XYZ file of C-alpha atoms in Angstrom:
279
model
C -16.745 -11.507 -20.879
C -15.748 -7.965 -21.473
C -14.130 -5.810 -18.959
C -17.414 -4.332 -17.472
C -18.908 -7.984 -17.053
C -15.633 -9.161 -15.408
C -15.569 -6.212 -13.031
C -19.269 -6.703 -12.046
C -18.701 -10.612 -11.615
C -15.659 -9.965 -9.193
C -17.564 -7.253 -7.352
C -20.597 -9.460 -6.866
C -18.310 -12.120 -5.455
C -16.608 -9.560 -3.234
C -19.827 -8.453 -1.749
C -20.854 -12.039 -0.947
C -17.456 -12.407 0.867
C -16.221 -14.799 -1.882
C -12.839 -13.214 -2.145
C -10.023 -15.584 -3.601
C -6.678 -15.126 -1.930
C -3.373 -16.786 -2.655
C -2.743 -19.546 -0.312
C 0.441 -17.814 0.803
C -1.287 -14.859 2.001
C -3.113 -16.849 4.827
C 0.021 -16.971 6.926
C 0.744 -13.301 6.912
C -2.945 -12.649 7.491
C -2.831 -14.788 10.690
C 0.044 -12.516 11.896
C -1.834 -9.290 10.883
C -5.150 -10.478 12.586
C -3.117 -11.165 15.898
C -1.404 -7.821 15.902
C -4.519 -5.950 15.249
C -5.091 -6.294 19.070
C -3.048 -3.578 20.646
C -2.746 -5.740 23.838
C -1.036 -8.524 22.091
C 1.729 -9.664 24.396
C 5.283 -9.160 23.106
C 6.086 -12.900 23.453
C 3.092 -13.817 21.445
C 4.114 -11.420 18.874
C 7.569 -12.697 18.701
C 6.449 -16.217 18.439
C 4.106 -15.443 15.590
C 6.647 -13.772 13.755
C 9.258 -16.649 14.407
C 6.683 -19.143 13.035
C 7.107 -17.297 9.748
C 10.784 -17.380 8.740
C 10.286 -14.966 6.043
C 8.450 -12.389 8.012
C 11.188 -12.719 10.764
C 14.003 -11.944 8.288
C 12.201 -9.228 6.940
C 11.359 -7.692 10.384
C 15.082 -7.806 11.407
C 16.316 -6.513 8.337
C 13.989 -3.368 8.040
C 14.798 -2.665 11.868
C 18.420 -2.060 10.686
C 17.420 0.191 7.877
C 18.031 3.896 8.202
C 14.286 4.506 8.483
C 14.170 2.868 12.096
C 17.903 2.870 13.007
C 19.304 6.175 14.274
C 22.903 6.775 13.391
C 25.049 4.894 15.784
C 22.477 2.490 16.837
C 23.612 -1.053 17.482
C 22.637 -3.578 14.934
C 19.661 -5.768 15.806
C 20.095 -9.310 15.611
C 16.796 -11.002 16.894
C 13.145 -10.688 16.526
C 12.537 -9.318 19.898
C 15.042 -6.278 19.376
C 13.486 -5.675 15.887
C 9.995 -5.592 17.194
C 10.846 -3.352 20.179
C 12.697 -0.865 17.647
C 9.836 -0.751 14.774
C 6.896 -1.231 17.075
C 3.533 -3.084 16.632
C 2.117 -0.647 14.139
C 5.085 -1.058 11.604
C 5.237 -4.696 12.266
C 1.433 -4.789 11.207
C 2.476 -2.850 7.988
C 5.138 -5.235 7.293
C 2.887 -8.155 7.594
C 0.416 -6.164 5.271
C 3.312 -5.678 2.817
C 3.761 -9.317 2.651
C 0.090 -9.824 1.864
C 0.186 -7.312 -0.892
C 3.368 -8.652 -2.414
C 1.918 -12.038 -2.431
C -1.066 -11.144 -4.669
C 1.227 -11.034 -7.697
C 3.325 -14.060 -6.776
C 1.215 -16.575 -8.763
C 0.519 -14.799 -11.930
C 1.213 -16.864 -15.021
C 0.876 -14.200 -17.735
C 4.387 -12.559 -18.032
C 2.785 -9.234 -18.821
C 0.634 -9.332 -15.815
C 3.863 -10.219 -13.600
C 5.519 -7.146 -14.923
C 2.530 -4.970 -14.126
C 2.579 -6.470 -10.513
C 6.245 -5.584 -10.216
C 5.545 -2.079 -11.315
C 2.678 -1.572 -9.063
C 4.850 -2.753 -6.222
C 7.524 -0.263 -7.076
C 4.731 2.467 -7.067
C 3.306 1.215 -3.794
C 6.642 1.296 -2.064
C 7.446 4.698 -3.480
C 4.233 6.161 -2.330
C 4.499 4.652 1.166
C 7.898 5.974 1.725
C 7.010 9.621 0.388
C 3.737 9.420 2.448
C 5.719 8.836 5.648
C 7.947 11.913 5.035
C 5.116 14.111 3.880
C 3.099 13.151 7.269
C 6.410 14.094 9.088
C 7.183 17.290 7.323
C 3.894 18.636 5.831
C 0.527 17.280 7.071
C 1.415 16.321 10.673
C -0.451 13.047 10.675
C 1.080 9.988 12.232
C 4.086 8.785 10.234
C 3.492 5.106 10.882
C -0.084 5.418 9.856
C 0.948 7.181 6.611
C 3.450 4.457 5.804
C 0.924 1.600 6.414
C -1.610 3.497 4.331
C 0.825 3.924 1.738
C 1.523 0.191 1.527
C -2.091 -0.826 1.191
C -3.479 2.035 -0.909
C -3.288 -0.192 -4.008
C -4.473 -3.393 -2.473
C -7.517 -3.418 -4.737
C -5.331 -3.106 -7.716
C -3.116 -5.983 -6.578
C -6.323 -8.036 -5.903
C -7.527 -7.445 -9.539
C -4.079 -8.391 -10.873
C -4.359 -11.689 -9.024
C -7.516 -12.519 -10.769
C -6.429 -11.247 -14.110
C -5.264 -14.561 -15.261
C -8.859 -15.924 -14.914
C -10.446 -12.839 -16.658
C -8.314 -11.985 -19.854
C -8.683 -8.341 -20.639
C -9.592 -7.474 -17.142
C -6.858 -4.735 -17.029
C -6.639 -3.650 -20.540
C -7.640 -0.133 -21.323
C -11.309 -0.154 -22.258
C -13.173 3.174 -21.311
C -16.433 1.850 -22.670
C -16.531 -1.139 -20.318
C -15.009 0.284 -17.054
C -17.120 1.018 -14.059
C -15.499 2.910 -11.075
C -18.253 1.770 -8.792
C -17.251 -1.939 -9.282
C -13.516 -1.089 -8.566
C -14.495 0.684 -5.394
C -16.710 -2.118 -4.040
C -13.708 -4.620 -4.834
C -11.156 -2.510 -3.147
C -13.665 -1.861 0.131
C -14.269 -5.480 0.411
C -10.703 -6.494 0.177
C -9.643 -3.863 2.715
C -12.549 -5.245 4.952
C -11.124 -8.789 4.596
C -7.437 -7.663 5.364
C -8.626 -5.835 8.468
C -7.536 -2.438 7.276
C -8.562 0.128 10.034
C -11.525 2.340 9.103
C -9.687 5.602 9.092
C -7.180 4.288 6.602
C -9.873 2.633 4.506
C -11.846 5.710 4.355
C -8.645 7.771 3.291
C -8.004 5.182 0.486
C -11.595 4.871 -0.848
C -11.853 8.776 -1.217
C -8.504 9.054 -3.084
C -10.058 8.871 -6.677
C -12.220 12.016 -6.476
C -10.332 13.830 -3.648
C -9.624 17.507 -3.378
C -6.740 18.567 -1.179
C -7.207 20.591 1.796
C -5.240 23.831 2.028
C -3.185 23.418 3.977
C -3.032 19.633 3.630
C -3.683 18.187 7.189
C -5.426 14.741 6.753
C -4.176 11.135 5.911
C -6.021 11.494 2.725
C -4.257 14.848 1.878
C -0.993 12.738 2.653
C -1.881 9.862 0.299
C -2.986 12.341 -2.419
C 0.265 14.110 -2.272
C 2.426 11.239 -2.278
C 0.548 9.878 -5.386
C 0.725 13.019 -7.218
C 4.271 13.917 -6.403
C 6.034 10.457 -6.760
C 7.748 10.010 -10.089
C 6.992 6.305 -9.880
C 3.638 5.911 -11.570
C 1.151 3.082 -11.151
C 0.780 0.902 -14.183
C -2.804 0.487 -13.538
C -3.614 4.257 -14.091
C -5.485 4.481 -17.430
C -4.175 8.010 -17.824
C -1.700 10.308 -16.247
C -3.498 11.836 -13.276
C -3.500 15.486 -13.275
C -3.187 17.878 -10.357
C -6.744 19.441 -9.246
C -7.038 22.905 -10.371
C -4.639 25.428 -8.644
C -2.903 22.614 -6.775
C 0.580 23.272 -8.023
C 0.509 26.740 -6.861
C -1.222 25.684 -3.557
C 1.677 23.013 -3.137
C 4.293 25.710 -3.490
C 2.858 27.489 -0.480
C 4.000 24.691 1.889
C 6.724 22.766 -0.155
C 9.143 24.735 -2.129
C 10.993 23.214 -5.014
C 14.240 22.774 -3.068
C 12.424 21.201 -0.222
C 10.432 18.845 -2.600
C 13.636 17.479 -4.290
C 15.148 16.795 -0.713
C 11.841 14.799 0.087
C 11.802 12.961 -3.120
C 15.584 11.948 -2.755
C 14.994 10.786 0.691
C 11.832 8.945 -0.293
C 13.803 7.354 -3.039
C 16.505 6.165 -0.738
C 13.957 4.818 1.757
C 11.912 2.940 -0.735
C 15.113 1.417 -1.817
C 15.726 0.182 1.726
C 12.279 -0.979 2.271
C 12.341 -2.976 -1.031
C 15.665 -4.545 -0.110
C 14.556 -5.405 3.330
C 11.236 -6.868 1.987
C 13.091 -9.034 -0.385
C 15.127 -10.717 2.148
């Protein structure tokens, strides 16, 4: 089975709803589905998180990171305090991060495991930078940008999770690759993970996106974060170039000095997020 056939087979299964997720994903999915209800009582959220010790530890850890703890803020030592500090939207994002992380956890091929780790590094780098770009440049909701960054490569993670079954699936093979199949797979995985429609739409449109001038949408935020992060995706078949005139356009709203500050802060935040998510 060549790459085109493998993509077509997986896409057909996705359309039929026959997505194959690692067993370890199911627990995080249950939490995510419950938190999708904005009226979920705080006590129910706490009990759901406490039922998953790993998620509980990570929630407390990330609530004490510089991203969420203001200077001089007391250290949070319990799940209730952590949820109150980071909010439901970021708890939802944290559960999503666990789902994304688990896709590569059962890979057997060492080369695929390396790719999964590199894709995770790229994902966290983009998420951290997207949050800062939302805050300082595009004006979209910071928490939404962070969440969108965490899940923007979920299709790639899903393909990685199936690559042991389909040797050659992720090898470079321009003659046997079809973007439509990848887009179908990504869309169906996002549907299964209950990714909100505005976030899913922004992610789906990234491949052929043109940045607005000035950038002011979630898609612009993700596009900028992907273009500006130095941590590249291992699944990119070629280095993505900026759309025509984008470099000069970017200079209009992010000068070189400000960009370096954003990149440094994003690097530090990504390191903190990774450490918290590995608790």
